[in-house]
mmCIF file of C-alpha atoms and ligand atoms in Angstrom:
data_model
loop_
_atom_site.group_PDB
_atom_site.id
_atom_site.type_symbol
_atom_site.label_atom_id
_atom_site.label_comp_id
_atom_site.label_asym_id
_atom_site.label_seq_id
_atom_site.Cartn_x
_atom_site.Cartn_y
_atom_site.Cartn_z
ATOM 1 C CA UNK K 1 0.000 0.000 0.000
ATOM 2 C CA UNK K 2 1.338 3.367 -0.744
ATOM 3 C CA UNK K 3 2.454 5.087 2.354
ATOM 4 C CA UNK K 4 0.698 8.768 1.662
ATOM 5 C CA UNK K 5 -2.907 6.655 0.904
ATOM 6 C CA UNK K 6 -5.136 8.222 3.739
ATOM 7 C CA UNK K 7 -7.407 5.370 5.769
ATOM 8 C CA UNK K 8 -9.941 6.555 7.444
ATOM 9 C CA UNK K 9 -11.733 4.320 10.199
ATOM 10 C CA UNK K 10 -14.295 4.667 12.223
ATOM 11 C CA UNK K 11 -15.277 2.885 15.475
ATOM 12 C CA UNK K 12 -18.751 2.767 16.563
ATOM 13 C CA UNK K 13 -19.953 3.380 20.117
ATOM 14 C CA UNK K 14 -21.869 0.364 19.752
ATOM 15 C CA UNK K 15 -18.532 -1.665 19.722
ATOM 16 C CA UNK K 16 -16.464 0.395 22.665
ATOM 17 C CA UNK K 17 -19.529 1.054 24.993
ATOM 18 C CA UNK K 18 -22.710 -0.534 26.216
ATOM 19 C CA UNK K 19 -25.076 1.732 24.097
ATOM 20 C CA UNK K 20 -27.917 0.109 26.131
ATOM 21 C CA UNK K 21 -26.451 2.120 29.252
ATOM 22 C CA UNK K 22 -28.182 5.275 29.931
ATOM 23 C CA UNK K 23 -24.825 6.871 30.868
ATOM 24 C CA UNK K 24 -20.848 6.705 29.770
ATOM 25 C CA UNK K 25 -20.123 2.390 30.044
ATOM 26 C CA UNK K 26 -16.929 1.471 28.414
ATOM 27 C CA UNK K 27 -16.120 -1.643 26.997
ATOM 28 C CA UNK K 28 -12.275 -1.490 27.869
ATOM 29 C CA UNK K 29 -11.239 -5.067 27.022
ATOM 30 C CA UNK K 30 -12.983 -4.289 23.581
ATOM 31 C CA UNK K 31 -11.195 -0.853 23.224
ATOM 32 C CA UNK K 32 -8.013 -2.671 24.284
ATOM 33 C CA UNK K 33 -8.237 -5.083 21.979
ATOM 34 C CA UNK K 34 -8.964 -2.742 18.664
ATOM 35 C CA UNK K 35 -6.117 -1.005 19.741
ATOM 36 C CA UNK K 36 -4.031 -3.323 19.468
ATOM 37 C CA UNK K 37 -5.103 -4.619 16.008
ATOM 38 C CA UNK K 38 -4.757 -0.725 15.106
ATOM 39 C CA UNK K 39 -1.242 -0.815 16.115
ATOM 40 C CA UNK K 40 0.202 -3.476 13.398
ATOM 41 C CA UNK K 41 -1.107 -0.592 10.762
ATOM 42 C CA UNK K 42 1.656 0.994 9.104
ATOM 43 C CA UNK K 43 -0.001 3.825 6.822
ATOM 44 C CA UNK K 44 -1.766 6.950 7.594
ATOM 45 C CA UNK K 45 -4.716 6.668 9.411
ATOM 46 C CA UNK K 46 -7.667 9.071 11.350
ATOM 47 C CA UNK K 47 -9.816 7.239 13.507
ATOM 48 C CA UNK K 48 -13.396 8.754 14.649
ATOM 49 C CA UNK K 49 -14.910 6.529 17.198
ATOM 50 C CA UNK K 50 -18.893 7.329 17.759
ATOM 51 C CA UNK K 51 -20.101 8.382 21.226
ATOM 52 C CA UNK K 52 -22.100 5.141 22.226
ATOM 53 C CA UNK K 53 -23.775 5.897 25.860
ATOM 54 C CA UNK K 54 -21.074 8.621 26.444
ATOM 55 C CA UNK K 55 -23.003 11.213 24.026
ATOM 56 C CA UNK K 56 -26.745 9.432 22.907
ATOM 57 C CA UNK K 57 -28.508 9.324 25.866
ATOM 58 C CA UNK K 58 -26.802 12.818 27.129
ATOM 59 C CA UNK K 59 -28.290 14.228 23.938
ATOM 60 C CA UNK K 60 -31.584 12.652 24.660
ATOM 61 C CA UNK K 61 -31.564 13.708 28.413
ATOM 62 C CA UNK K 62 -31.151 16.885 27.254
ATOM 63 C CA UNK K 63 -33.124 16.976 24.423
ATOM 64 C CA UNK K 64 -30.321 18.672 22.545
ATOM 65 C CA UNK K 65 -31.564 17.599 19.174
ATOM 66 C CA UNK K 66 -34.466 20.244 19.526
ATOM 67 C CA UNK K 67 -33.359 22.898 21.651
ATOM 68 C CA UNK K 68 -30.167 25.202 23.190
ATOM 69 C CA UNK K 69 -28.723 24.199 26.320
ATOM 70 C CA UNK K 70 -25.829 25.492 27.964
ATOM 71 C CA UNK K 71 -25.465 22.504 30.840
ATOM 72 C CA UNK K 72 -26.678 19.960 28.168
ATOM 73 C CA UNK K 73 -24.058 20.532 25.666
ATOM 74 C CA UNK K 74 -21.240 20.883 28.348
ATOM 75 C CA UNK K 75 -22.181 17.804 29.938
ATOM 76 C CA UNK K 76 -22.171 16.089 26.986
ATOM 77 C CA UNK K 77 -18.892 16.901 25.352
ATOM 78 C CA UNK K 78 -17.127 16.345 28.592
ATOM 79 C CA UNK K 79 -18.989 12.797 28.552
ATOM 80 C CA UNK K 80 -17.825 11.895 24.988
ATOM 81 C CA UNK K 81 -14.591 13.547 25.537
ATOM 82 C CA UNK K 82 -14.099 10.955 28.676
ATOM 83 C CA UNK K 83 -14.458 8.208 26.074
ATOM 84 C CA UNK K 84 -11.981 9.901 23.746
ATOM 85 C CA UNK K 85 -9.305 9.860 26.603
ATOM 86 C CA UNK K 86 -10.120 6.519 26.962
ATOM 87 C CA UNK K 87 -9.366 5.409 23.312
ATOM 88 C CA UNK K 88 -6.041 7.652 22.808
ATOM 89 C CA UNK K 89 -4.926 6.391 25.920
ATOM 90 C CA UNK K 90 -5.335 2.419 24.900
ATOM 91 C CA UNK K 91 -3.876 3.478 21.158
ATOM 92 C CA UNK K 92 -0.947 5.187 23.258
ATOM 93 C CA UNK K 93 -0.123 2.097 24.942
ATOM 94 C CA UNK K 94 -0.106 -0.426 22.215
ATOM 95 C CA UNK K 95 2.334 1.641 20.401
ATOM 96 C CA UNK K 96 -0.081 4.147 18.457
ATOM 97 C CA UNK K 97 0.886 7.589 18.303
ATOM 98 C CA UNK K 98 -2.437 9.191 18.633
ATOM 99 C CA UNK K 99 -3.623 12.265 19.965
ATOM 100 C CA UNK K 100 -7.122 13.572 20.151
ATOM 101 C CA UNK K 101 -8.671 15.851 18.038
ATOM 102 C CA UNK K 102 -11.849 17.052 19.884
ATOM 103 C CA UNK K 103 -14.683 18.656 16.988
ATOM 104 C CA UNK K 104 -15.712 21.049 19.752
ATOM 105 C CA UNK K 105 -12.609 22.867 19.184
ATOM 106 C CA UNK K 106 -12.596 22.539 15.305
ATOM 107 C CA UNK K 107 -16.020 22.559 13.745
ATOM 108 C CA UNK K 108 -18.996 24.972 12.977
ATOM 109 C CA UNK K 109 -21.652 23.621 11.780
ATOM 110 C CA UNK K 110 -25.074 25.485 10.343
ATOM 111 C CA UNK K 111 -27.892 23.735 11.177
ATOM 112 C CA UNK K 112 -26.794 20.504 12.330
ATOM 113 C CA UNK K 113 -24.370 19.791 8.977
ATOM 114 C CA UNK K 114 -20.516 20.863 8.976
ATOM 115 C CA UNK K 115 -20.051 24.443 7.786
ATOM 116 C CA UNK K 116 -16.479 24.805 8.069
ATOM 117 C CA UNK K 117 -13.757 22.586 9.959
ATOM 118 C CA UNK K 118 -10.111 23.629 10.381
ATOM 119 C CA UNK K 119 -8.128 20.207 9.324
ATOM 120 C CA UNK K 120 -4.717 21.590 8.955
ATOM 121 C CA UNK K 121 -3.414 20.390 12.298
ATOM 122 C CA UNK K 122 -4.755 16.690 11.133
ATOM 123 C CA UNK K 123 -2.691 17.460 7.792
ATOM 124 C CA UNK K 124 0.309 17.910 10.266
ATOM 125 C CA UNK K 125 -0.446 15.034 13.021
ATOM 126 C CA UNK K 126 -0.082 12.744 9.285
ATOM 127 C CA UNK K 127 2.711 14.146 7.938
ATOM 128 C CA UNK K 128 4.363 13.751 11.067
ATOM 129 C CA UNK K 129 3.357 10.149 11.828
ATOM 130 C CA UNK K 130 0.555 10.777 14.342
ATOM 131 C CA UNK K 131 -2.997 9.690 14.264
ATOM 132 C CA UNK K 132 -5.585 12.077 14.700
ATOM 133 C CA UNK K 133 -8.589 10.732 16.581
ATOM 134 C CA UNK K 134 -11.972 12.121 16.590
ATOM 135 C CA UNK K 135 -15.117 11.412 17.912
ATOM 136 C CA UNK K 136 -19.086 12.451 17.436
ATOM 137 C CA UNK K 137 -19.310 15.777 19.787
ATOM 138 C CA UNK K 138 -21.635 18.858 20.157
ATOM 139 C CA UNK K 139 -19.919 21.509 18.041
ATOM 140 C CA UNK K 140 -20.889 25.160 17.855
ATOM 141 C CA UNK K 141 -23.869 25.839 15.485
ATOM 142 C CA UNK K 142 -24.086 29.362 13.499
ATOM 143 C CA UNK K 143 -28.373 28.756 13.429
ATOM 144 C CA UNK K 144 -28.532 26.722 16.307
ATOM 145 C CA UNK K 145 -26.500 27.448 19.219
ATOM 146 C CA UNK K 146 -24.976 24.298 19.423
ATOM 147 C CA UNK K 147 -26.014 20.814 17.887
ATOM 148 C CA UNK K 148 -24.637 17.019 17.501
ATOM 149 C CA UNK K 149 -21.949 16.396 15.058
ATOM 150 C CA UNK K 150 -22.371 12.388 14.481
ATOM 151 C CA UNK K 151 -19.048 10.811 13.485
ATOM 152 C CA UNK K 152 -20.975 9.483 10.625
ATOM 153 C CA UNK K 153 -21.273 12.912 9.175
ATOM 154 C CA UNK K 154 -17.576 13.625 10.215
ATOM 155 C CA UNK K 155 -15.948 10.300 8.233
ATOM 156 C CA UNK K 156 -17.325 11.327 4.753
ATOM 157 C CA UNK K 157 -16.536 15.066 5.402
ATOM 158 C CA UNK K 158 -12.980 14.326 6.222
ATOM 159 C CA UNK K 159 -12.656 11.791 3.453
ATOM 160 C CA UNK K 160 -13.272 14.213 0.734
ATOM 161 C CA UNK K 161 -11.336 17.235 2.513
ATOM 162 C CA UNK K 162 -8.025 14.752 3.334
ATOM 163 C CA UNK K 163 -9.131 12.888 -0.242
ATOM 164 C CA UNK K 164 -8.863 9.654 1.493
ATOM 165 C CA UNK K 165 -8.402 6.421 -0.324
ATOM 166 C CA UNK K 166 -9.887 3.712 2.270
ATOM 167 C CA UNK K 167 -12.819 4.431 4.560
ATOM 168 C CA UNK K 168 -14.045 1.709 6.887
ATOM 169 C CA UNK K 169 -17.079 1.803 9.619
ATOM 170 C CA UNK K 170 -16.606 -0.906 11.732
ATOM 171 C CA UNK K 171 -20.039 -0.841 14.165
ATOM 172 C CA UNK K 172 -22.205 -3.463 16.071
ATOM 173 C CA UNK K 173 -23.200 -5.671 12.928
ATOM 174 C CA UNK K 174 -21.872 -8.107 10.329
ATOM 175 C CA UNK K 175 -22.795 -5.454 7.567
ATOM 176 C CA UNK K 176 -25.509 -3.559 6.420
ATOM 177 C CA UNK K 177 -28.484 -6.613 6.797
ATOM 178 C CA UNK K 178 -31.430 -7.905 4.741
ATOM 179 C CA UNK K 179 -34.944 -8.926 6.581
ATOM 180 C CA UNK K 180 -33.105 -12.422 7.020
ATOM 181 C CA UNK K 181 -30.164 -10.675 9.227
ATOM 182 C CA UNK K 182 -27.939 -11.357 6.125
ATOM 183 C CA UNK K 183 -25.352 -8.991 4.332
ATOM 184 C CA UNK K 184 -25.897 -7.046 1.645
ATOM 185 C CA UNK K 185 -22.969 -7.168 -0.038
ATOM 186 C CA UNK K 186 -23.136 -3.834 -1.564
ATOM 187 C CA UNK K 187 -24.890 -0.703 -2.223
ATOM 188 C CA UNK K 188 -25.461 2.071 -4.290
ATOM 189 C CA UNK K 189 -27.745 4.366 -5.694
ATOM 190 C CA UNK K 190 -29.061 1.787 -8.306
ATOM 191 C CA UNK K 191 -30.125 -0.659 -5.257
ATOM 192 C CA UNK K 192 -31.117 1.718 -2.492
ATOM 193 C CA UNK K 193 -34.918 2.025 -3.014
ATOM 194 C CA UNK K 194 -35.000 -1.857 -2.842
ATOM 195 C CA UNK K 195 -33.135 -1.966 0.323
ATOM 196 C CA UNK K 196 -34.133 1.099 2.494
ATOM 197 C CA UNK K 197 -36.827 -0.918 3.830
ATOM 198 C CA UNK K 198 -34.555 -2.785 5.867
ATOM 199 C CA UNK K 199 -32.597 -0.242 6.948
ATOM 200 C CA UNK K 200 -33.452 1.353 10.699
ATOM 201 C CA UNK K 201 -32.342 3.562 13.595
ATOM 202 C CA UNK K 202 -30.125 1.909 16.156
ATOM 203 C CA UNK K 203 -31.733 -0.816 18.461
ATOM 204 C CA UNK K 204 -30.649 0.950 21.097
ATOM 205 C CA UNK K 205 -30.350 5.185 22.132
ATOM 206 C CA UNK K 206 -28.732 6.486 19.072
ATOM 207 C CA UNK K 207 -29.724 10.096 18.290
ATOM 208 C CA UNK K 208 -28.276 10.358 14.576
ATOM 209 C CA UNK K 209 -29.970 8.184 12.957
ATOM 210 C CA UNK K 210 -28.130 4.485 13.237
ATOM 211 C CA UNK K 211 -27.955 2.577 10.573
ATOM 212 C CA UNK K 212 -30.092 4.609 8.198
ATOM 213 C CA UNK K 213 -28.122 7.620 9.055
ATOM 214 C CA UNK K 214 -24.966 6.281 8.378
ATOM 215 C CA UNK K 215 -25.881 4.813 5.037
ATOM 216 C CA UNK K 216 -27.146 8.051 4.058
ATOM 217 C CA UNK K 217 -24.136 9.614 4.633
ATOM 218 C CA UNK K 218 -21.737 6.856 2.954
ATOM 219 C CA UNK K 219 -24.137 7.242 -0.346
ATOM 220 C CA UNK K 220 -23.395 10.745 -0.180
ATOM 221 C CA UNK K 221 -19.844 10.461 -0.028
ATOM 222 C CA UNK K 222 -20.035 7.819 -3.048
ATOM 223 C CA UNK K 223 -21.717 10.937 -5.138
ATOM 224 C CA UNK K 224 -19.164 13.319 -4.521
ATOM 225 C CA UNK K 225 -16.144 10.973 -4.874
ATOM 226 C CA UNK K 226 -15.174 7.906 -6.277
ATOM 227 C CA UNK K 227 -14.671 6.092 -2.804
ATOM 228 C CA UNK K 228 -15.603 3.154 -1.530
ATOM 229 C CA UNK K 229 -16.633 2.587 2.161
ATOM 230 C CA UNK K 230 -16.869 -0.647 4.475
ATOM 231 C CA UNK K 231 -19.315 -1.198 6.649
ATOM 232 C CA UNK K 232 -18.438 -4.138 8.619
ATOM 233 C CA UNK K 233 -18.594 -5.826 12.159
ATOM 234 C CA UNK K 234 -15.501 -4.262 14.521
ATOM 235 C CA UNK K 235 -16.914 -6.033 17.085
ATOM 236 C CA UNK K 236 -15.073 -9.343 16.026
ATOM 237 C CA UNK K 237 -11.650 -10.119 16.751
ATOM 238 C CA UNK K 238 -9.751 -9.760 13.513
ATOM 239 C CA UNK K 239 -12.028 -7.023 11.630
ATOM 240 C CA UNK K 240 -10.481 -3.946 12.023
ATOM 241 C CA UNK K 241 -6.667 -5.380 10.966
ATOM 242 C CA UNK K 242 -8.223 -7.660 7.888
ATOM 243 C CA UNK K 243 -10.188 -4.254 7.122
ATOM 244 C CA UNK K 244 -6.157 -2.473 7.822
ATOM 245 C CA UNK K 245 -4.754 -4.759 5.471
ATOM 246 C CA UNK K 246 -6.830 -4.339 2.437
ATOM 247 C CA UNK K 247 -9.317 -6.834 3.010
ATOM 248 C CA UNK K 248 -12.847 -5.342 1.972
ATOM 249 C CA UNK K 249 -15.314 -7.418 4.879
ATOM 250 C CA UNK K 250 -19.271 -6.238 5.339
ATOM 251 C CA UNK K 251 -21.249 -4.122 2.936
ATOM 252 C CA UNK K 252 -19.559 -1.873 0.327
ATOM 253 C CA UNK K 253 -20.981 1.655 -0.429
ATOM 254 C CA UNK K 254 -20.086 3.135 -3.662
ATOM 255 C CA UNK K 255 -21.382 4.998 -6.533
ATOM 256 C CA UNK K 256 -23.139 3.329 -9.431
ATOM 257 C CA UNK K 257 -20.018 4.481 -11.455
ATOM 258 C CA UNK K 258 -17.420 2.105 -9.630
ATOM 259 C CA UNK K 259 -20.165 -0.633 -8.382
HETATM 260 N N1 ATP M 301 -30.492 -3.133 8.215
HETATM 261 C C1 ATP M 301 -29.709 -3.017 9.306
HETATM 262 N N2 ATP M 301 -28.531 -3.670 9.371
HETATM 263 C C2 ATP M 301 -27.731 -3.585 10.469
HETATM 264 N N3 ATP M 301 -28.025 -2.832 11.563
HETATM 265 C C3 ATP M 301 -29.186 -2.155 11.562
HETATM 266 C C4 ATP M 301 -30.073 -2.203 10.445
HETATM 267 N N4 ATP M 301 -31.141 -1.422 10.729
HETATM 268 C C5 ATP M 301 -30.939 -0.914 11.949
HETATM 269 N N5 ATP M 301 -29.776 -1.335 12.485
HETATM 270 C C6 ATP M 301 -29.287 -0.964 13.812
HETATM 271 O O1 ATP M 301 -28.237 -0.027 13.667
HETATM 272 C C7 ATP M 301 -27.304 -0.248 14.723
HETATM 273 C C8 ATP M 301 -25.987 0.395 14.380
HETATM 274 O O2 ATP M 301 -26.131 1.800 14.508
HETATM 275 P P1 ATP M 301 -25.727 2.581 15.833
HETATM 276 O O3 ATP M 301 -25.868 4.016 15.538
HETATM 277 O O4 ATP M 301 -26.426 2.023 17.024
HETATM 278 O O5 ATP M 301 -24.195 2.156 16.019
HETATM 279 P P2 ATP M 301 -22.873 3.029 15.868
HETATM 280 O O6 ATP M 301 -23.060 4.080 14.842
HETATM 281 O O7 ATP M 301 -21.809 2.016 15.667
HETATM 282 O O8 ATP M 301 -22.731 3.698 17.290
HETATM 283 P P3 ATP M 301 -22.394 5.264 17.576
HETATM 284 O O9 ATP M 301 -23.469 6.061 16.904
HETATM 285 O O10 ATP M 301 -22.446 5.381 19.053
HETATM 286 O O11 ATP M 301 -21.053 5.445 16.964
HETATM 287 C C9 ATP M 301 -27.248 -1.755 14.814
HETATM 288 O O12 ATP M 301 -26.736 -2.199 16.024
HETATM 289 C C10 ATP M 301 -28.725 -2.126 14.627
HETATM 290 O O13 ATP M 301 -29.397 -2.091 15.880
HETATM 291 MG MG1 MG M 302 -24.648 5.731 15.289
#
């Protein structure tokens, strides 16, 4: 693999917490565990972990999604920022160089979608051999105050501003799934009406939309660039380094043009 190829992979909450929690529950062994798969990875890489029961049910509590709250959005970027430690601190000791990268400090969005994001420290971190780490946050909002940034919305955002060459998603399930809980290989534009159906919030507090949402996103990536992205299971042993090495596990997301 060429070394300046960008991989971008993100970590759902549903792997490194208990989303059923209805406050911040790690799962350390399984945060230990993807770090050290992480750590055999030789290329660039930005990791965005989701906020699992250190951001959802804050948001909920709060009610953040419909209204301004000072306490609310404090609260819950301290929470998620708690998990973040948590993560650059296992990556740290299994011989990552990561630092955090906290969206709070880096993002405005308008109206609950990315407005403008300052990336040229993560341009740096790269160049330098660090990896940036990132994680769904409240950011400041020009309309609203403040409002939820979902890591879903920040993988496809970064992917076109760092023009990224491998994006994986690595959350709770096998893939994207059918009625019959199997994988759908892949999809696209050309396939979506048939398979939206399927395709639901989280089964547990997820306040950007779960699976749905983060298809959504992926298909909009796959209009604006020629990527492909993985969603697969990082919740097995094994995932996240075949996904590292170039294996392409789960349910591919592309444009009709490269399908
Ligand atoms: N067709 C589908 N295939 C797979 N999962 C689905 C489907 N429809 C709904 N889901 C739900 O979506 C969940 C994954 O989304 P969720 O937002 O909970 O996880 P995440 O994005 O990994 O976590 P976080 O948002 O905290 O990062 C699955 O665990 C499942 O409950
Ligand atoms: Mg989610």
């Amino acid at each position: 693999m060429d070394k300046n190829n960008i991989t971008i992979l993100k970590i759902g909450g549903s792997v490194i917490t208990d989303k059923s929690a209805d406050d911040g529950a790690a799962r350390v062994s399984k945060i230990e565990r993807i770090a050290g798969e992480i750590s055999g990875f030789e290329g660039k890489l930005i990791i965005v972990h989701g906020a699992g029961s250190f951001g959802h049910p804050q948001v909920k509590r709060f009610g953040l999604t419909g209204k301004f709250d000072h306490i609310g959005s404090i609260i819950t970027h301290m929470s998620v920022r708690e998990l973040n430690t948590m993560v650059v601190e296992a990556l740290n000791f299994a011989g990552v160089n990561a630092l955090p990268v906290h969206p709070m400090a880096c993002v405005v969005s308008k109206n609950g979608r990315i407005k403008s994001m300052f990336t040229e420290q993560i341009g740096e971190m790269l160049a330098n051999g660090f990896v940036p780490v990132l994680h769904g946050d409240m950011v400041m909002d020009s309309e609203l105050g403040t409002s939820v940034l979902s890591g879903d919305q920040i993988v496809p955002y970064l992917a076109i501003q760092m023009k990224a060459s491998r994006i994986g998603i690595g959350s709770a399930e096998e893939g994207v799934l059918n009625n019959k809980g199997e994988v759908i290989p892949s999809i696209s534009n050309s396939n979506f009406d048939q398979i939206k159906e399927y395709l639901g919030g989280s089964s547990n507090t997820d306040v950007t939309g779960g699976m749905l949402g983060k298809v959504l996103e992926l298909l909009k990536l796959s209009e604006q660039s020629n990527s492909t992205s993985y969603i697969f299971n990082a919740g097995n042993a094994g995932n996240i380094s075949d996904f590292l090495k170039g294996k392409n596990i789960g349910t591919a997301i592309s444009g009709d043009r490269t399908i």
